[in-house]
Coordinates of N, CA, C and O and ligand atoms in Angstrom, one line a residue:
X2 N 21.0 87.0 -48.1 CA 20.0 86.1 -47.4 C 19.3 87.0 -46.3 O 20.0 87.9 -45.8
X3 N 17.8 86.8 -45.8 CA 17.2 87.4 -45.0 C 17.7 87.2 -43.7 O 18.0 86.0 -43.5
X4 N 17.9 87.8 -43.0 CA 17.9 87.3 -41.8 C 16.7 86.3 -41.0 O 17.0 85.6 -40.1
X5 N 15.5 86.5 -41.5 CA 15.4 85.7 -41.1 C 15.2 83.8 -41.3 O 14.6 82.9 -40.7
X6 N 16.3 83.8 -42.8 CA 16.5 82.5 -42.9 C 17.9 82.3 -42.5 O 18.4 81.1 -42.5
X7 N 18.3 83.1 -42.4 CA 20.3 83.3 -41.6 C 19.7 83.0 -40.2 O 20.7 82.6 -39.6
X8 N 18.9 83.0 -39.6 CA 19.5 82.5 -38.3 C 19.1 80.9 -38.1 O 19.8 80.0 -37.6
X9 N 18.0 80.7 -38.4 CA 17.6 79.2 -39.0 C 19.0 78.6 -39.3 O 19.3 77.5 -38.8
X10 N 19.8 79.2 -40.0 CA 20.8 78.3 -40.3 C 21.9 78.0 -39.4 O 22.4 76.9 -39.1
X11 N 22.2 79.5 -38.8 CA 23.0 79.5 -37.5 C 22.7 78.6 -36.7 O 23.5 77.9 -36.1
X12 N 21.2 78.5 -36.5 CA 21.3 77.6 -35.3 C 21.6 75.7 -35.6 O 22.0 74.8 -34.9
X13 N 21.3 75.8 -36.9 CA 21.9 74.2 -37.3 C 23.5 73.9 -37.9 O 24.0 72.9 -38.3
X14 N 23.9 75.1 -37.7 CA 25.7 75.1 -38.0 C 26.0 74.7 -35.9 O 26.7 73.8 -35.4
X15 N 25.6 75.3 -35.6 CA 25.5 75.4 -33.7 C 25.2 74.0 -33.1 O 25.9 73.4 -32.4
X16 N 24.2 73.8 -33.6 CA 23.8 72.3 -33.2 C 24.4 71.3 -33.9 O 24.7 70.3 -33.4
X17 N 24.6 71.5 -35.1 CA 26.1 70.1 -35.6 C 27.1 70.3 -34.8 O 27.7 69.3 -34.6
X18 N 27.8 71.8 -33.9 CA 29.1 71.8 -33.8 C 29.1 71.5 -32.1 O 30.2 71.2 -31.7
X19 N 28.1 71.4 -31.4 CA 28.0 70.9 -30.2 C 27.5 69.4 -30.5 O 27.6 68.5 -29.6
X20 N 27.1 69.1 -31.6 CA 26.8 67.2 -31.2 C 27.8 66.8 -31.6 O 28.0 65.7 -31.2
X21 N 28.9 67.4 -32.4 CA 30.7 66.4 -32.8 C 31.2 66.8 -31.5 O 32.1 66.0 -31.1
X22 N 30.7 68.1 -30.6 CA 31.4 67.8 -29.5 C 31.4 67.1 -28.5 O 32.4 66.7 -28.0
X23 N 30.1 66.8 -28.0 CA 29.4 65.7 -27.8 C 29.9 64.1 -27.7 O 30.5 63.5 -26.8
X24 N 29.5 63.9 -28.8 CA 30.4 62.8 -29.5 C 31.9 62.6 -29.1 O 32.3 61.4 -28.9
X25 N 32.7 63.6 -29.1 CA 34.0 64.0 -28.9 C 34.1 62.8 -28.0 O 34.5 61.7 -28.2
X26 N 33.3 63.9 -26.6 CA 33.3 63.6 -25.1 C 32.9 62.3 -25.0 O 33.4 61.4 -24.3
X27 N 32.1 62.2 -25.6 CA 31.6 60.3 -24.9 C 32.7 59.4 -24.9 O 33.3 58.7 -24.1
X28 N 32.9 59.5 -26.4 CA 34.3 58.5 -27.0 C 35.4 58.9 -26.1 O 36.2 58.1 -25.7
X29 N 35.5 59.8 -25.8 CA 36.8 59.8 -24.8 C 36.5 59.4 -23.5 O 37.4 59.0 -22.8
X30 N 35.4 59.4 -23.1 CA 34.9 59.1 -21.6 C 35.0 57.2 -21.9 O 35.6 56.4 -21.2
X31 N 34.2 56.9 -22.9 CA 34.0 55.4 -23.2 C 36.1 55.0 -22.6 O 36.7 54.6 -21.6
X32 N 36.6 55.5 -23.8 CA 38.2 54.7 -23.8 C 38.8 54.7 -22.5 O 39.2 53.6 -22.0
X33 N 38.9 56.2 -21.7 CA 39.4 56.3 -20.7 C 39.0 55.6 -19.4 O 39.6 55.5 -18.3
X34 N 37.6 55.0 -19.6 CA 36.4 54.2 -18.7 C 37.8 52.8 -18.6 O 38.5 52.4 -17.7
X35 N 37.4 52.3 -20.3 CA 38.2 51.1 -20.4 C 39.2 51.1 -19.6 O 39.3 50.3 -18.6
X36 N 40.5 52.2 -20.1 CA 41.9 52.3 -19.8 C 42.0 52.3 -18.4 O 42.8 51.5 -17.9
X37 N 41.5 53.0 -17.7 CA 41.3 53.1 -16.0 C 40.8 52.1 -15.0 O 41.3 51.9 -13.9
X38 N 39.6 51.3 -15.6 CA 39.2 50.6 -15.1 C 39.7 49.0 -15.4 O 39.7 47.9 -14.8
X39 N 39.9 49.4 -16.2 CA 40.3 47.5 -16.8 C 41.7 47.4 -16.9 O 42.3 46.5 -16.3
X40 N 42.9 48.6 -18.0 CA 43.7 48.0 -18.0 C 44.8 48.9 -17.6 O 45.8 48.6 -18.3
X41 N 45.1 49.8 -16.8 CA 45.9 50.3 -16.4 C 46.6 50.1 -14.6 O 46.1 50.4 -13.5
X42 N 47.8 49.4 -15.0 CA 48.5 49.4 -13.6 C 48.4 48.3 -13.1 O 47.3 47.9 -12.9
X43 N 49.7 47.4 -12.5 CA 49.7 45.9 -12.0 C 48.8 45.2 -11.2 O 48.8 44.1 -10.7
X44 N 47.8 46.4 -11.0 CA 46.7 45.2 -10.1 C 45.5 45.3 -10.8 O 44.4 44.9 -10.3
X45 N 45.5 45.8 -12.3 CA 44.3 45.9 -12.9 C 44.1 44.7 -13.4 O 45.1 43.9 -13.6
X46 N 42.6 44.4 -13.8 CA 41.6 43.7 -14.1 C 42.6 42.7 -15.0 O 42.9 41.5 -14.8
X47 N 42.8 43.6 -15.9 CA 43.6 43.3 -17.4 C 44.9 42.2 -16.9 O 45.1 41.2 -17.5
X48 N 45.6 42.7 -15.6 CA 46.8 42.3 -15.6 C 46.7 41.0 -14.2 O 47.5 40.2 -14.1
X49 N 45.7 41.1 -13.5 CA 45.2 39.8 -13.2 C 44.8 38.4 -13.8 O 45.0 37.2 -13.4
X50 N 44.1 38.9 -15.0 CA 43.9 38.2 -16.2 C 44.7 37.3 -16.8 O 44.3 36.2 -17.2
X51 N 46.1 37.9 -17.0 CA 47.1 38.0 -17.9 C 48.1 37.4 -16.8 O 49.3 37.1 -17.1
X52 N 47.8 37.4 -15.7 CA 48.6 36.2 -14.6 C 48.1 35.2 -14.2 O 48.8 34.5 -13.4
X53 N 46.7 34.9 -14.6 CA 45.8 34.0 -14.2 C 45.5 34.2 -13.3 O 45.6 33.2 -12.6
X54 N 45.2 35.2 -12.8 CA 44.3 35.3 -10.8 C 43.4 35.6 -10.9 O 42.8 35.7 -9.8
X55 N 42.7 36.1 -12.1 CA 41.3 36.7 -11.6 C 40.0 35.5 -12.0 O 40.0 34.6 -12.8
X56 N 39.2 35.9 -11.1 CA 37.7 35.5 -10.6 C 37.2 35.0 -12.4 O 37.8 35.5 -13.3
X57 N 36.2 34.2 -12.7 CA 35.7 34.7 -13.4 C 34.9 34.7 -14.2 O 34.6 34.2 -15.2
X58 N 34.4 36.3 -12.5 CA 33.3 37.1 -12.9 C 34.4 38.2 -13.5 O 34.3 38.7 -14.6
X59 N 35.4 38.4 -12.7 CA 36.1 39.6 -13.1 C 36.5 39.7 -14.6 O 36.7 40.7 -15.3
X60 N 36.9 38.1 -15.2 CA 37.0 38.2 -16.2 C 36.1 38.6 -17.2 O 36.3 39.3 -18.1
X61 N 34.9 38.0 -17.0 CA 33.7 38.3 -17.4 C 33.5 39.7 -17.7 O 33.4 40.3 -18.8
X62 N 33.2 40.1 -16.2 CA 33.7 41.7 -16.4 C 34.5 43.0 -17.1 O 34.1 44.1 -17.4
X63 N 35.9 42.4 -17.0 CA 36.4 43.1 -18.2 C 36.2 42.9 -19.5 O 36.4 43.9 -20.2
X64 N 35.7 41.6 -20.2 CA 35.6 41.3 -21.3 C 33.9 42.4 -21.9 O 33.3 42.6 -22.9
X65 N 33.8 42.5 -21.0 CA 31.9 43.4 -21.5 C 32.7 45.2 -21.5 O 32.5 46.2 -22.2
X66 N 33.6 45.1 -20.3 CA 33.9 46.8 -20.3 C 35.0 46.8 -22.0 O 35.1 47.6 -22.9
X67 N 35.6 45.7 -21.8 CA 36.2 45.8 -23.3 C 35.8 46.4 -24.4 O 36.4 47.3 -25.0
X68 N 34.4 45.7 -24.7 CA 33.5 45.5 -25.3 C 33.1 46.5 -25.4 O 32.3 46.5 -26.4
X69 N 33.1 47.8 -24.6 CA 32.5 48.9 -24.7 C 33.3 50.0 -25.6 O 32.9 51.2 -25.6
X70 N 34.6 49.7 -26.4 CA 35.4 50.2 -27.1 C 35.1 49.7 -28.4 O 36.0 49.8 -29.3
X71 N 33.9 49.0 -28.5 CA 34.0 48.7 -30.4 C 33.0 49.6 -31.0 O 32.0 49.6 -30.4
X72 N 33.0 50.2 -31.7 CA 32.6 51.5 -32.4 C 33.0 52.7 -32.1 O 32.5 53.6 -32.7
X73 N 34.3 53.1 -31.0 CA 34.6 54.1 -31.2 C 35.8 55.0 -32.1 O 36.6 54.8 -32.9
X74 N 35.4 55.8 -31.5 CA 36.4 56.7 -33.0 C 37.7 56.8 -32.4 O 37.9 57.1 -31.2
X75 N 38.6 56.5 -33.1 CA 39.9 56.8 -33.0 C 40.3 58.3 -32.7 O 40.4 59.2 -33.5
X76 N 40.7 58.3 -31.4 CA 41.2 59.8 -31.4 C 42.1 60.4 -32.1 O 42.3 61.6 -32.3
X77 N 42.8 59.3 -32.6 CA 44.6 59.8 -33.6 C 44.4 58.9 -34.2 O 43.6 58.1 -33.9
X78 N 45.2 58.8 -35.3 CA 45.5 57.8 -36.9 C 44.5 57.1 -37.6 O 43.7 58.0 -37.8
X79 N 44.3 56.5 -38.0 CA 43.8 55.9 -38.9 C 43.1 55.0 -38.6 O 43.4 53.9 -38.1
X80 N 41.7 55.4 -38.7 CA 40.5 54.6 -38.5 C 40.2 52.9 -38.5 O 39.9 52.1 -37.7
X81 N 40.7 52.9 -39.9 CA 40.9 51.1 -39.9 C 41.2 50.6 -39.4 O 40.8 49.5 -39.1
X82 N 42.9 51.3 -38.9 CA 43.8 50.2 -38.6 C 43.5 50.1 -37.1 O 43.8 49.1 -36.6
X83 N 42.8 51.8 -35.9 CA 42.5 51.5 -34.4 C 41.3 50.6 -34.8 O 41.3 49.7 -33.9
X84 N 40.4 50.3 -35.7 CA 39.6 49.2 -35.6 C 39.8 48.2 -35.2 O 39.3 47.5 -34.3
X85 N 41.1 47.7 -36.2 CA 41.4 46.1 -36.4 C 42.3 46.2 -35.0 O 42.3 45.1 -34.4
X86 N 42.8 47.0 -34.4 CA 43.3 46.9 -33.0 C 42.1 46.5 -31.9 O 42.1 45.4 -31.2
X87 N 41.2 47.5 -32.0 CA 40.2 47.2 -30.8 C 39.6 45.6 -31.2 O 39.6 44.6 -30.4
X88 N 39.1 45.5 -32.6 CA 38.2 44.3 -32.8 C 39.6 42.8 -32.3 O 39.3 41.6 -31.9
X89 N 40.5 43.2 -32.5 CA 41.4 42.0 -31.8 C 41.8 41.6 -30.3 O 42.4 40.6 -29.7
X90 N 41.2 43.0 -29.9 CA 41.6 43.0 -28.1 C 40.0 42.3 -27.7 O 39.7 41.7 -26.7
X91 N 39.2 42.8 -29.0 CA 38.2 42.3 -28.3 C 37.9 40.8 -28.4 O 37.3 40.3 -27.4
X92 N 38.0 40.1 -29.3 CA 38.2 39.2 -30.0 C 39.5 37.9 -28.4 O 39.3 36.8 -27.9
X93 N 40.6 39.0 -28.4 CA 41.4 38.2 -27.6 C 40.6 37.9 -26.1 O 40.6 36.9 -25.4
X94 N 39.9 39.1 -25.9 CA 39.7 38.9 -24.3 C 38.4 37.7 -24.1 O 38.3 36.8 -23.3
X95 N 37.3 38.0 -25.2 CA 36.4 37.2 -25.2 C 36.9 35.7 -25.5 O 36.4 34.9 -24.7
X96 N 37.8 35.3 -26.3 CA 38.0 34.1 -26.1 C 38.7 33.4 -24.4 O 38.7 32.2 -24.1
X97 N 39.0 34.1 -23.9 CA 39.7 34.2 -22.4 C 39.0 33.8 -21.8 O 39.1 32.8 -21.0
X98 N 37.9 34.8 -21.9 CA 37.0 34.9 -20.6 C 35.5 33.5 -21.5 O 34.4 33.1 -21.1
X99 N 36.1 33.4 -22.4 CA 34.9 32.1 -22.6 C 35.7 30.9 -22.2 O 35.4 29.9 -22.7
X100 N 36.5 30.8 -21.4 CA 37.2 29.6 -20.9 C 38.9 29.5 -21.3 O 39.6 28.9 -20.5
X101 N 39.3 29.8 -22.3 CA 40.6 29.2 -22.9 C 41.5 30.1 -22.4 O 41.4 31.2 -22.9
X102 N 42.3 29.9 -21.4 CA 43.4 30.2 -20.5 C 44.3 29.4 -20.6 O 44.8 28.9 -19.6
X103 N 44.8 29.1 -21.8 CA 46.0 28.2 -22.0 C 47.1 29.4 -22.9 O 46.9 30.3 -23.6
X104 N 48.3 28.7 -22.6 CA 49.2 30.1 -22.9 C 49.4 30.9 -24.1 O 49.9 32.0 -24.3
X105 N 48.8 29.8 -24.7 CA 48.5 30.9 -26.7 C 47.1 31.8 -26.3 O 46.9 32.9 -26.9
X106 N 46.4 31.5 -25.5 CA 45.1 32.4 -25.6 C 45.8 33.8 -24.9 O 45.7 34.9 -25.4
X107 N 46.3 33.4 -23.9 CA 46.8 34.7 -22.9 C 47.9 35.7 -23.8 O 48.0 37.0 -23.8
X108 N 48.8 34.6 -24.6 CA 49.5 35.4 -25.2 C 49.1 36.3 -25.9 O 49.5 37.4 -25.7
X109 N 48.0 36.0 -27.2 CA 47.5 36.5 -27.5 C 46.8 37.9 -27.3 O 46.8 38.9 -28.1
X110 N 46.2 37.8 -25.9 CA 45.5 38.8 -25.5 C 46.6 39.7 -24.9 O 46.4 40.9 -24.7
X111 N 47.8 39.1 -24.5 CA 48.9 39.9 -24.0 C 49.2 41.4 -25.4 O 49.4 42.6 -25.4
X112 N 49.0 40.1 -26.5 CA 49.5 40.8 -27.5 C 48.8 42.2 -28.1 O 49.1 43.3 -28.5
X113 N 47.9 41.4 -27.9 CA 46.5 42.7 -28.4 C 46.3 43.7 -27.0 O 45.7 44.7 -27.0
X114 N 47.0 43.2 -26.2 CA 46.4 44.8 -24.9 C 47.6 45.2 -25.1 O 47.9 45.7 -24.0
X115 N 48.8 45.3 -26.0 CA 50.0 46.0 -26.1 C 50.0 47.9 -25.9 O 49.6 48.6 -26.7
X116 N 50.3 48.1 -25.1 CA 49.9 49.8 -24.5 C 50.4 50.7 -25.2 O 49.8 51.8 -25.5
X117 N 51.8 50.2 -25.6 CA 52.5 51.2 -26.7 C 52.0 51.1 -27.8 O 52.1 52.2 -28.4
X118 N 51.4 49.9 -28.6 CA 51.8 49.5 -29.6 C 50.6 50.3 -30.4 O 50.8 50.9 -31.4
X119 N 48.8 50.3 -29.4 CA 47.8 51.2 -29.8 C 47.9 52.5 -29.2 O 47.0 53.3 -29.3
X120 N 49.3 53.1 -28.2 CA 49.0 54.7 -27.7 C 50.2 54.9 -29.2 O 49.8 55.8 -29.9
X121 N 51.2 54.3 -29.4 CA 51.6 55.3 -30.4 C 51.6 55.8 -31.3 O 52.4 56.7 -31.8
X122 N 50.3 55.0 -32.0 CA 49.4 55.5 -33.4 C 47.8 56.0 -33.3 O 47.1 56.3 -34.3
X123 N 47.2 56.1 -31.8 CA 45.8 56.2 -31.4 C 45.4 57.2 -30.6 O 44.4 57.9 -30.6
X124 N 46.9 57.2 -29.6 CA 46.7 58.3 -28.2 C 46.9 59.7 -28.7 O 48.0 60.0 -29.1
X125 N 45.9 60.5 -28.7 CA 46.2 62.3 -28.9 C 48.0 62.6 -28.2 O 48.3 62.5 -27.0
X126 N 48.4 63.0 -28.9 CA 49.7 63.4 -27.9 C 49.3 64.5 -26.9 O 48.2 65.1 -27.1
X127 N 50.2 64.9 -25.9 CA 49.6 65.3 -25.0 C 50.1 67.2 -25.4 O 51.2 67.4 -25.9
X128 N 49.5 68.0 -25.3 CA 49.9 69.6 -26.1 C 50.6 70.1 -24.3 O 50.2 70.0 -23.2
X129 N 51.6 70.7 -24.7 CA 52.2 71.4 -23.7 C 52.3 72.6 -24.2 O 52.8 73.5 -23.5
Ligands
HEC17 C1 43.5 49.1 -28.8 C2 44.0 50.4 -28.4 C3 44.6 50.6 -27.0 C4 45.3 49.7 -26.2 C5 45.6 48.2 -26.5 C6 45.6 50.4 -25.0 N1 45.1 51.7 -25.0 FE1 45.2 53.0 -23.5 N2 44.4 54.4 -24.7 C7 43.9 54.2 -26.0 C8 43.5 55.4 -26.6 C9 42.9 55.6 -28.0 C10 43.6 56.4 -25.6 C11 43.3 57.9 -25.7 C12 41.9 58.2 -25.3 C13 41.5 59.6 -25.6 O1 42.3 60.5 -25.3 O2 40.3 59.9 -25.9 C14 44.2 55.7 -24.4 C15 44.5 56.4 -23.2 C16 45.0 55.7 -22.1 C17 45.2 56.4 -20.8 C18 44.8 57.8 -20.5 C19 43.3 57.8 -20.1 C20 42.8 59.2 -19.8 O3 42.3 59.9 -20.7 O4 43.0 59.7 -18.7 C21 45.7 55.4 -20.0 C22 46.0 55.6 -18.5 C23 45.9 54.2 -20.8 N3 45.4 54.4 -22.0 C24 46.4 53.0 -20.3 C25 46.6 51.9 -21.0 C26 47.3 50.7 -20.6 C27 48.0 50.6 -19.3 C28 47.3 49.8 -21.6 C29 48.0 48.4 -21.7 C30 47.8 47.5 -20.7 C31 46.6 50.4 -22.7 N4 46.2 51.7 -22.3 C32 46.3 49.8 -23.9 C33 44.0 53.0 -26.7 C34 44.5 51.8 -26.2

């Protein structure tokens, strides 16, 4: 090949391999947005929710930051199955935050924000 159609190409091997990185980064910025902000630790969003104390706008609120985890990529396992996880968390919170706070709804959404249940087929393990 000439060089000068070898580098033409270089540069679009270059630029696919910085936009999957890209991409990488958002989806992990999107999840950890969620996990930080909404549902990590006894005074979070999530866990106010899920005791019935929160506002709700707040519920409101989490159910949209939720909401910001449907189309992303699974960092670990199997694509389908982190789908039908997120589409049920999302599914659980929106019915919540549309009113139904009665103890099958909550359970429900207890069920679907299970932390272990999507980190131990979803979460990157951690590389030491
Ligand atoms: C539907 C799936 C799902 C559920 C439910 C879930 N998580 Fe996560 N969580 C993830 C994924 C995926 C990651 C890894 C994100 C990455 O590394 O890109 C993660 C990462 C995290 C992190 C690390 C964030 C960071 O990168 O610093 C924390 C903290 C966390 N989750 C807390 C929680 C808590 C607390 C719960 C339960 C109340 C919970 N998560 C429920 C999918 C989930």
């Amino acid at each position: 090949m000439k060089l000068s159609r070898l580098i033409p190409a270089l540069f679009a091997v270059a630029a696919i391999a910085i936009t999957t990185a890209v991409i990488a980064d958002e989806n992990h910025e999107i999840i950890e947005k969620v996990m930080k902000e909404g549902l990590k630790g006894d005074e979070s969003p999530l866990a106010k929710v899920l005791e019935g104390g929160a506002s709700k706008d707040d519920t409101a609120g989490l159910a949209k930051l939720i909401k910001t985890m449907d189309g992303t990529k699974a960092p670990a396992g199997d694509q389908a199955d982190y789908d039908k996880k997120v589409a049920e968390l999302i599914a659980a919170m929106d019915a919540v935050a549309g009113g139904a706070t009665d103890e099958k709804a909550l359970g429900r959404l207890d069920k679907a924000s299970n932390c272990k249940a999507c980190h131990t087929d979803h979460k990157p393990k951690k590389k030491d």
